[in-house]
GROMACS .gro file of C-alpha atoms in nm:
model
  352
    1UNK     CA    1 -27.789  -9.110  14.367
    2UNK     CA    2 -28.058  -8.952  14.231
    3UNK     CA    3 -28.018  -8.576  14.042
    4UNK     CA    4 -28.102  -8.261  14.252
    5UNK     CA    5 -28.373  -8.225  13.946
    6UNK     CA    6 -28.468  -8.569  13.960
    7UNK     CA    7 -28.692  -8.461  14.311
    8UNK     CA    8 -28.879  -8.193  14.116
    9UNK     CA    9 -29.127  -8.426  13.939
   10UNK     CA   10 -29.450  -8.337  14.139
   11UNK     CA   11 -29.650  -7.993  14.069
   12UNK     CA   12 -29.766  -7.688  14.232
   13UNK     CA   13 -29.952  -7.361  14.238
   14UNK     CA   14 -29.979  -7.070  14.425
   15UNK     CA   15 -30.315  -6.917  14.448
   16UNK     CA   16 -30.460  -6.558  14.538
   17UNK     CA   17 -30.769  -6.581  14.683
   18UNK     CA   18 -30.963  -6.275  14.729
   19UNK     CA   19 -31.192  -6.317  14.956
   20UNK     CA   20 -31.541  -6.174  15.029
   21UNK     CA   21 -31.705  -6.252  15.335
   22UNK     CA   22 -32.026  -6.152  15.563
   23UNK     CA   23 -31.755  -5.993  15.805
   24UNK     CA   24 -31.606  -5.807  15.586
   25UNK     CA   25 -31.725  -5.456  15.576
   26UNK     CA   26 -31.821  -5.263  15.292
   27UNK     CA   27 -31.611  -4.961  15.339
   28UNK     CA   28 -31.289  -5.216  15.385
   29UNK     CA   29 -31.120  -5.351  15.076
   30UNK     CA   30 -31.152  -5.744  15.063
   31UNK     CA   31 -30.843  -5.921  15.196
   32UNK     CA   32 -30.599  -6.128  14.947
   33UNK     CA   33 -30.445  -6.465  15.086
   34UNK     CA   34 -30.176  -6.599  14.939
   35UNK     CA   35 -30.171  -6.996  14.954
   36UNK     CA   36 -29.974  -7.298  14.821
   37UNK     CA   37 -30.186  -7.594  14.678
   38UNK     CA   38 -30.080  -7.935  14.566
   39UNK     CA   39 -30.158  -8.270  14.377
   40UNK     CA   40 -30.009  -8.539  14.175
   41UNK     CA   41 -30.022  -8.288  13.869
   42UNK     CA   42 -30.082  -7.961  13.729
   43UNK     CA   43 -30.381  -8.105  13.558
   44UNK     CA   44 -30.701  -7.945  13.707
   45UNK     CA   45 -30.573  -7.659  13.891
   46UNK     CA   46 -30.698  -7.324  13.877
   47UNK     CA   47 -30.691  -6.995  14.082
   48UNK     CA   48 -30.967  -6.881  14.290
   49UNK     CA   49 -31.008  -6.471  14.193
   50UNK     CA   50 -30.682  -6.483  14.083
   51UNK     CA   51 -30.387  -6.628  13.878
   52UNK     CA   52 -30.200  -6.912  13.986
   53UNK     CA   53 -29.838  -7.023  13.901
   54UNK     CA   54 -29.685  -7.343  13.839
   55UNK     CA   55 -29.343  -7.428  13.996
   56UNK     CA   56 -29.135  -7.718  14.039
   57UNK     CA   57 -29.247  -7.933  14.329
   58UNK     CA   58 -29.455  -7.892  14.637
   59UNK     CA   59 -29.398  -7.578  14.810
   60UNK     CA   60 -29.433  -7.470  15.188
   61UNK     CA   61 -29.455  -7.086  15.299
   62UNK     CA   62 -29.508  -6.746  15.102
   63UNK     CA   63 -29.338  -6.434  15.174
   64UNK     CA   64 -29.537  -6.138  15.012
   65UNK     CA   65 -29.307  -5.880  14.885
   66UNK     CA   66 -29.379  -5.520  14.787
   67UNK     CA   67 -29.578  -5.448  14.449
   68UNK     CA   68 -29.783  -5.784  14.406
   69UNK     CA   69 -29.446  -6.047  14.439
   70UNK     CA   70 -29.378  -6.270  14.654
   71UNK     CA   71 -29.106  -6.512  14.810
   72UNK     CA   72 -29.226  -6.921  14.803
   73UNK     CA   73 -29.007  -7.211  14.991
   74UNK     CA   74 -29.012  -7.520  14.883
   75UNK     CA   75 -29.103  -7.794  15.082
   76UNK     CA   76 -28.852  -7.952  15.355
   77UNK     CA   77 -28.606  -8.117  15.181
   78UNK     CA   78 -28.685  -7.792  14.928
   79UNK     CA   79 -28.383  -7.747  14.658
   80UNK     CA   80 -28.541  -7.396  14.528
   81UNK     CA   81 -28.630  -6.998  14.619
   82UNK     CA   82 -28.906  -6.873  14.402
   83UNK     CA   83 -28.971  -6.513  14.340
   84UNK     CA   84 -29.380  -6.467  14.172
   85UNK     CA   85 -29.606  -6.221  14.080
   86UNK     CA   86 -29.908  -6.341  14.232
   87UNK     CA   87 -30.128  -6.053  14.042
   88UNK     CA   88 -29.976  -6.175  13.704
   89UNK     CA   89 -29.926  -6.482  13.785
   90UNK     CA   90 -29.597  -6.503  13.684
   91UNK     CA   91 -29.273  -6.671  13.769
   92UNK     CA   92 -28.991  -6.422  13.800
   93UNK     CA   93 -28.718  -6.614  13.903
   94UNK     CA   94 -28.637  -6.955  14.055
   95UNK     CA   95 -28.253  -7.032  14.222
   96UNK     CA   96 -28.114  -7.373  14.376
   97UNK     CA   97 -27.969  -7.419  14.690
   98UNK     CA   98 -27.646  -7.373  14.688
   99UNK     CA   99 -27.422  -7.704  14.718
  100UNK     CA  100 -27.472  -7.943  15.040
  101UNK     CA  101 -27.783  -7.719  15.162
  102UNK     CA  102 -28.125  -7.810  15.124
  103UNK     CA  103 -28.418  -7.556  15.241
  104UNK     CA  104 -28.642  -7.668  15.505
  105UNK     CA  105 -28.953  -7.426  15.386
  106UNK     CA  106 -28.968  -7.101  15.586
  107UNK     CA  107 -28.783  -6.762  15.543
  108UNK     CA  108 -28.818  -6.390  15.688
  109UNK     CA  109 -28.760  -6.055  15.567
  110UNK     CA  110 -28.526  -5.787  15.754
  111UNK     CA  111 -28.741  -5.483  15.844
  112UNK     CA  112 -28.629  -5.272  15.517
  113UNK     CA  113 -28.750  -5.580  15.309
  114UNK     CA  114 -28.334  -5.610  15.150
  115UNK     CA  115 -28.271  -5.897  15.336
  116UNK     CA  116 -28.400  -6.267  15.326
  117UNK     CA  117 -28.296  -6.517  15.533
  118UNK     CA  118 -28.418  -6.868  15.547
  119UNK     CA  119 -28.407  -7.160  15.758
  120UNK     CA  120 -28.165  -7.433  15.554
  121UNK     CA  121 -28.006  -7.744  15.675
  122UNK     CA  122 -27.603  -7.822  15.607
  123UNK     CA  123 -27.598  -8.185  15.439
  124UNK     CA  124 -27.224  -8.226  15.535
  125UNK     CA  125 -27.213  -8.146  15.874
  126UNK     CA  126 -27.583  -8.237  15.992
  127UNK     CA  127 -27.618  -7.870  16.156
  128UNK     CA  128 -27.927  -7.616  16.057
  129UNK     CA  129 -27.811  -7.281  15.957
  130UNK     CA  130 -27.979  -7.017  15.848
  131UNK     CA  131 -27.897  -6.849  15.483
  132UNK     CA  132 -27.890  -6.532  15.412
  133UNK     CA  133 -27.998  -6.355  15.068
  134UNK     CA  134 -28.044  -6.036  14.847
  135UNK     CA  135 -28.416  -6.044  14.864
  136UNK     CA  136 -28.471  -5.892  14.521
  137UNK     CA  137 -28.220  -6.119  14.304
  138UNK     CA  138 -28.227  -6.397  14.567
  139UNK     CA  139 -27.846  -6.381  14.565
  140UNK     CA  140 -27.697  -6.607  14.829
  141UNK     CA  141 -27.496  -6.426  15.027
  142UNK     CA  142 -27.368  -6.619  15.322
  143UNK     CA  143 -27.505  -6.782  15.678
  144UNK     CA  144 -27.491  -6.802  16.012
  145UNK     CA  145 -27.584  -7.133  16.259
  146UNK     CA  146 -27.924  -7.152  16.320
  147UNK     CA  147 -27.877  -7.312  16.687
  148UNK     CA  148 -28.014  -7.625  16.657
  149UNK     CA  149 -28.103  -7.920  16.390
  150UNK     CA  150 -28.369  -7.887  16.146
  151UNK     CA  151 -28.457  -7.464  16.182
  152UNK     CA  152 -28.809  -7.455  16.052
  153UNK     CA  153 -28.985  -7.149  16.164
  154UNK     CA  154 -28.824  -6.801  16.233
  155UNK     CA  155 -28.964  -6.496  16.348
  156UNK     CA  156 -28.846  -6.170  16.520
  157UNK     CA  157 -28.845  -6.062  16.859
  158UNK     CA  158 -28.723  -5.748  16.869
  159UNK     CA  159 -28.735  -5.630  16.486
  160UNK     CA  160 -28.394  -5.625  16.348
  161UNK     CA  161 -28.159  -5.735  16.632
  162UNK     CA  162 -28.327  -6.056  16.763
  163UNK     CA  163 -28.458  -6.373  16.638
  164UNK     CA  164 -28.653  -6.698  16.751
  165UNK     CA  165 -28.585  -6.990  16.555
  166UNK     CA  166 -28.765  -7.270  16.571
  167UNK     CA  167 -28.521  -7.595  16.553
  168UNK     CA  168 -28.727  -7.838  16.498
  169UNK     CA  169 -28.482  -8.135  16.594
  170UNK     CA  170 -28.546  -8.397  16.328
  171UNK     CA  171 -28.233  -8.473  16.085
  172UNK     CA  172 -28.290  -8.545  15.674
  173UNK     CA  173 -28.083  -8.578  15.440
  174UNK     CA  174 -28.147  -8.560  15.038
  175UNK     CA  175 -27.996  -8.910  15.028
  176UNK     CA  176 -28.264  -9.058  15.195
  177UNK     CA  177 -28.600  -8.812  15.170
  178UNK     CA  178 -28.841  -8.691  15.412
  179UNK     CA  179 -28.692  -8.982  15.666
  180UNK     CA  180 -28.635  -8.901  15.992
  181UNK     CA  181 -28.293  -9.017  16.062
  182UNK     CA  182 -28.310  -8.936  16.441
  183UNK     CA  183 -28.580  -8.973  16.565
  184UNK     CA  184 -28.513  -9.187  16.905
  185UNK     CA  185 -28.250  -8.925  16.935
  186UNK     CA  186 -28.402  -8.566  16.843
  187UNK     CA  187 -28.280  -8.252  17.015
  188UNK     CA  188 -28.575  -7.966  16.941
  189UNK     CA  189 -28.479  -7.599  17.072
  190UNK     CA  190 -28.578  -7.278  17.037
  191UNK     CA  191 -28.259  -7.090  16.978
  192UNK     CA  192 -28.259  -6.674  17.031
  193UNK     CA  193 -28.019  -6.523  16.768
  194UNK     CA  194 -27.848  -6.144  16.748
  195UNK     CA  195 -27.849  -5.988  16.457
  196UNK     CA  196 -27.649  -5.971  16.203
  197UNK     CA  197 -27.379  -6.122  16.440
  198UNK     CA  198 -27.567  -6.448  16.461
  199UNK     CA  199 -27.469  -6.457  16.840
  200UNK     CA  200 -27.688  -6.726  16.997
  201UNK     CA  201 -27.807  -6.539  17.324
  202UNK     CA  202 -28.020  -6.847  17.411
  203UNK     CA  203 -28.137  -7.166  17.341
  204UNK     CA  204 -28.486  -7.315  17.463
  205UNK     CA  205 -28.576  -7.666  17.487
  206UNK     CA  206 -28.818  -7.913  17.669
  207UNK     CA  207 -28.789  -8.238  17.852
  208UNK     CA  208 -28.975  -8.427  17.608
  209UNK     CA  209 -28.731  -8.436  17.362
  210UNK     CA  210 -28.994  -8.615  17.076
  211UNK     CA  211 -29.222  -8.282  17.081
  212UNK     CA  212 -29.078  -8.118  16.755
  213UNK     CA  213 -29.095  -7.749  16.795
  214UNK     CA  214 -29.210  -7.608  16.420
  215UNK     CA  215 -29.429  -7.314  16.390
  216UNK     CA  216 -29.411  -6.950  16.574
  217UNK     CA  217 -29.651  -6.690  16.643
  218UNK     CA  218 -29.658  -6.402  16.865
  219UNK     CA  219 -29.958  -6.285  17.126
  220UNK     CA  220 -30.018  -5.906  17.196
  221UNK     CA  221 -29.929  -5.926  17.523
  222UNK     CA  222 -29.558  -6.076  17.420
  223UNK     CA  223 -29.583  -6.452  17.474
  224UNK     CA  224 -29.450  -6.654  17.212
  225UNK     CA  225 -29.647  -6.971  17.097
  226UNK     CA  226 -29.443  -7.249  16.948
  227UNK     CA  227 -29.662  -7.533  16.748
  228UNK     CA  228 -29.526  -7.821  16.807
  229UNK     CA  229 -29.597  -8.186  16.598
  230UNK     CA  230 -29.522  -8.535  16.791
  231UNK     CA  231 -29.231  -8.783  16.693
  232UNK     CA  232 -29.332  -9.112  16.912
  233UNK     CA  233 -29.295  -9.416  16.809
  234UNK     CA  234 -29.646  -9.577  16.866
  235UNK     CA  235 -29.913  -9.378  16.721
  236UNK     CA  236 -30.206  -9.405  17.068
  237UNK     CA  237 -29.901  -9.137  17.217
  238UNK     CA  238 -30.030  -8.944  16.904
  239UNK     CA  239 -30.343  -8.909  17.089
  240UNK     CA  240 -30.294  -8.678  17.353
  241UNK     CA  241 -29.967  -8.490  17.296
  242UNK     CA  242 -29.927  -8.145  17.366
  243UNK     CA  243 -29.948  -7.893  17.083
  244UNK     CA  244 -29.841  -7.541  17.210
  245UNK     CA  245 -29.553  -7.447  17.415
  246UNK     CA  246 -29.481  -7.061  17.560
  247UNK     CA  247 -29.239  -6.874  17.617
  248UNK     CA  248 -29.372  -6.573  17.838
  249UNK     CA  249 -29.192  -6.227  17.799
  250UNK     CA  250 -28.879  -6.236  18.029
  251UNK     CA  251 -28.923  -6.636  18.036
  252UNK     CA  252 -28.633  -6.850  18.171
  253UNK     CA  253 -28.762  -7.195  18.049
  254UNK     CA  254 -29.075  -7.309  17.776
  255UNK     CA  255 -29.356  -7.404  17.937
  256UNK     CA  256 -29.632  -7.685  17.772
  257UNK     CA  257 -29.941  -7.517  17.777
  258UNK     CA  258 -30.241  -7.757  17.889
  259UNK     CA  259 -30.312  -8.011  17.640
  260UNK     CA  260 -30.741  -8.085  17.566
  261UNK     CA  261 -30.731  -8.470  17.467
  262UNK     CA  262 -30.779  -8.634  17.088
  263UNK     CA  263 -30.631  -8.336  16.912
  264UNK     CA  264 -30.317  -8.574  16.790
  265UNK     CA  265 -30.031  -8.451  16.799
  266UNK     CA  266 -29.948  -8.251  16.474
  267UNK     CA  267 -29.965  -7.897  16.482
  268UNK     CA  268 -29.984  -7.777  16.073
  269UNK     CA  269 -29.976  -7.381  16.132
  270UNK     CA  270 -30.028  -7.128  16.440
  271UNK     CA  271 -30.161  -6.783  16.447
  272UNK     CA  272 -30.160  -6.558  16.729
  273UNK     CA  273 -30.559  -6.346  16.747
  274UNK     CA  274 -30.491  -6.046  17.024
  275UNK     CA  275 -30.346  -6.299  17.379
  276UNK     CA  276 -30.538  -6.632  17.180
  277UNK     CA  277 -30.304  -6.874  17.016
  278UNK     CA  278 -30.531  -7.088  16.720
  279UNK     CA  279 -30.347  -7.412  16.573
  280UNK     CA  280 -30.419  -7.588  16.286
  281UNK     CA  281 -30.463  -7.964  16.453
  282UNK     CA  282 -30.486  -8.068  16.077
  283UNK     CA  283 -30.469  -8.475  16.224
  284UNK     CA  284 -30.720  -8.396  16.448
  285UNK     CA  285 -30.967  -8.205  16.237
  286UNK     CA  286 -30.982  -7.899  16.508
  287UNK     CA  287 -30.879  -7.532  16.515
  288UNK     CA  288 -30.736  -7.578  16.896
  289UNK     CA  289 -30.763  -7.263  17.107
  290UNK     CA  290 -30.565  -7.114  17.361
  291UNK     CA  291 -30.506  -6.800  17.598
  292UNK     CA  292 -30.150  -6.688  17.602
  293UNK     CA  293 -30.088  -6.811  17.954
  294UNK     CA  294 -30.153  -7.119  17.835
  295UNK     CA  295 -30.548  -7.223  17.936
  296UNK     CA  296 -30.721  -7.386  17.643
  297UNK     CA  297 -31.018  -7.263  17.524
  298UNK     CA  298 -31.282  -7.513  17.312
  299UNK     CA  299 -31.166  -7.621  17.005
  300UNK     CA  300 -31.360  -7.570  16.672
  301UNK     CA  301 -31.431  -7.836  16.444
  302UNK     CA  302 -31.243  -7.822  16.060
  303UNK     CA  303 -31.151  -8.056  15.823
  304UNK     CA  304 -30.784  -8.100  15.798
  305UNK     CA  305 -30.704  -7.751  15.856
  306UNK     CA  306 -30.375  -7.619  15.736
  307UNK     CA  307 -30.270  -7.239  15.702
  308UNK     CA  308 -30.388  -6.994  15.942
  309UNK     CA  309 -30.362  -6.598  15.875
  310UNK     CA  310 -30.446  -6.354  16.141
  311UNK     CA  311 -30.538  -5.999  16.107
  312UNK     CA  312 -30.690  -5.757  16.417
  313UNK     CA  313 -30.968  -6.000  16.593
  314UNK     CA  314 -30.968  -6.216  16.295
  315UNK     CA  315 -30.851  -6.482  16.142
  316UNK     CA  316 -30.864  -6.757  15.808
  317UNK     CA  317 -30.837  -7.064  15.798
  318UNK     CA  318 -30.738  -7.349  15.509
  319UNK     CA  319 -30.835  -7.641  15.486
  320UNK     CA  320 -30.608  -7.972  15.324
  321UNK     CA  321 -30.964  -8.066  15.219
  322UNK     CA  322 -31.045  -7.716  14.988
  323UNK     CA  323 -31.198  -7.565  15.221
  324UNK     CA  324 -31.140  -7.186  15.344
  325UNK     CA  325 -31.265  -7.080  15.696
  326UNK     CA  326 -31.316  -6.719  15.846
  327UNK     CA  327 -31.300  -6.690  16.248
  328UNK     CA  328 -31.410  -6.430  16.480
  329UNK     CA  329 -31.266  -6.378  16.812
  330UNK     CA  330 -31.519  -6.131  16.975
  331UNK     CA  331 -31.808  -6.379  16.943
  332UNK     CA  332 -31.556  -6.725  16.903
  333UNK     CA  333 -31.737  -6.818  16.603
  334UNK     CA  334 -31.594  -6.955  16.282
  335UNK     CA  335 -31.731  -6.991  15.935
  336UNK     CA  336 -31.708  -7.195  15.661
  337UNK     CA  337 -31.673  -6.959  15.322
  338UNK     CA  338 -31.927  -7.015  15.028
  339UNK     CA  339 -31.706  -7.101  14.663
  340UNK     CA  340 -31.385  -7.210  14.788
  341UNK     CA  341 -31.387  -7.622  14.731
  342UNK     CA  342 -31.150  -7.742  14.490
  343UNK     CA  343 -30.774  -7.712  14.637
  344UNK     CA  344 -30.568  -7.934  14.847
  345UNK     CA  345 -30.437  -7.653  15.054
  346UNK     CA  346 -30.077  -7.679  15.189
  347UNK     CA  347 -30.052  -7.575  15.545
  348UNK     CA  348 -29.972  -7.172  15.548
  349UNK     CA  349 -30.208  -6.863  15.438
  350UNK     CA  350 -30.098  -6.540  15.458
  351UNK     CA  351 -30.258  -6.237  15.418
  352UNK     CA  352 -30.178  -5.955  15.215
   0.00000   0.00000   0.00000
């Protein structure tokens, strides 16, 4: 069987971009986004207004910390934490995962920043858990169950005491890769975790049990939006398959939100813009658009879009292509950014 390093032979960077934009006022500093990019190798990478840094193998989400560092998952099956200096450019510190648990790309800070916790998968037993961490020294200490099978997503509810966690229902195993080992027999939920106890209080799913429930994102008014990507087995059900699923405050059950045809199926990222839900439809090449109860509003053409970061009534937008997007919610109108070309964007952005 292969090594644990023998899967870190591909290259990656993270990337500060600083961006200045037409909608950016003058009296307001210009916002940073912190992005993942990827190829084949390091050769030909470079930062965009800032310094980049090399690590391992693809990654997946960024966690900005306090004072210019930041947290970066590796990419589901992931077998490392990395701790960066995005203003330097420098890699601080990179851990494995500890024995039999493999990181399936997303984590969360507890409100006073001391605590990480990620979504991680148990190899042994098949269950997702989620570990827990010393944010600073990324020391491991312990875990709880995560509720479901593949955790990918997790987010807070009530800051502190309650998470969502997306379980995104698809089993892998380092053994065998990316492949999907269930996939005729997936189980997606969202499960609704106390904290620190790790009580599950609920667990969410959907009829459909091949909609793969991956992404969160909060609307103003409460609702939470759950990006979802499609695991059929002929690719015309691709076509059509429902992106976004709610769960309205005080909700007893998820609810699909109504689907707009030929957006297919695979929802990279989701951002939440005041009671408007955007997700990347990267497959699609659309920024798909929805009210929080669940009415879709028209889509917006995009290259392969990936990350989304929201902030206020606005929001960016990556593109897999190298493209960076800027969208505005009081006039629905989206932008393509001057100077920003050259990376293969992975799919999260986040804004610090």
């Amino acid at each position: 069987m292969p090594s644990r390093r023998d899967f870190l032979r591909c290259s990656l960077q993270i990337s500060a971009i600083s961006l200045l934009s037409p909608w950016v006022k003058a009296s307001e500093p210009a916002p940073t986004l912190l992005s993942a990019y990827w190829g084949e190798t390091v050769n030909g990478f470079g930062a965009i207004n800032g310094k980049g840094v090399d690590l391992p193998s693809r990654g997946h989400a960024i966690l900005p910390l306090p004072d210019g560092e930041a947290i970066v998952i590796s990419r589901r099956l992931g077998l490392w934490l990395a701790r960066i200096n995005w203003q330097r450019g420098e890699l601080l510190q990179l851990a494995d995962a500890a024995f039999d648990r493999h990181f399936f790309g997303h984590a969360l800070l507890t409100p006073d920043a001391s605590t990480l916790l990620t979504t991680e998968n148990n190899d042994d037993t098949c269950a997702g858990l989620l570990g827990i961490y010393e944010a600073h020294t990324l020391k491991r200490l312990g875990e709880i169950p995560s509720g479901g099978i593949g955790p990918h997503e997790l987010l807070w509810l009530v800051p502190g005491k309650i998470l969502a966690v997306a379980n995104g229902g698809i089993l892998t195993l380092p053994e065998t890769g990316r492949t999907k080992l269930n996939r005729g027999a997936m189980n997606p939920s969202v499960a609704l975790l106390e904290w620190p106890s790790g009580k599950l209080l609920a667990n969410y799913s959907l009829p459909d049990k091949a909609l793969s429930l991956r992404h969160l994102a909060r609307a103003s008014d409460g609702t939470l939006g759950i990006a979802m990507q499609a695991e059929y087995a002929s690719a015309s059900q691709h076509r059509d398959a429902p992106l976004l699923a709610l769960l309205p405050p005080g909700g007893e059950r998820l609810i699909l939100a109504e689907q707009p045809a030929g957006l297919m199926g695979y929802g990279a990222s989701i951002a939440a813009v005041g009671n408007e839900f955007l997700i990347s439809a990267m497959r699609g090449n659309q920024l798909a658009r929805w009210r929080s109860n669940g009415s879709p509003l028209p889509a917006l053409a995009v290259p392969r879009p990936a990350g989304i970061a929201s902030r206020g009534q606005q929001a960016w937008i990556s593109s897999e292509e190298g493209g960076l997007y800027q969208y505005q919610a009081a006039d629905q109108s989206i932008q393509r950014l001057a100077g920003y070309t050259q990376q293969k964007w992975d799919n999260h952005l986040v804004l610090v």
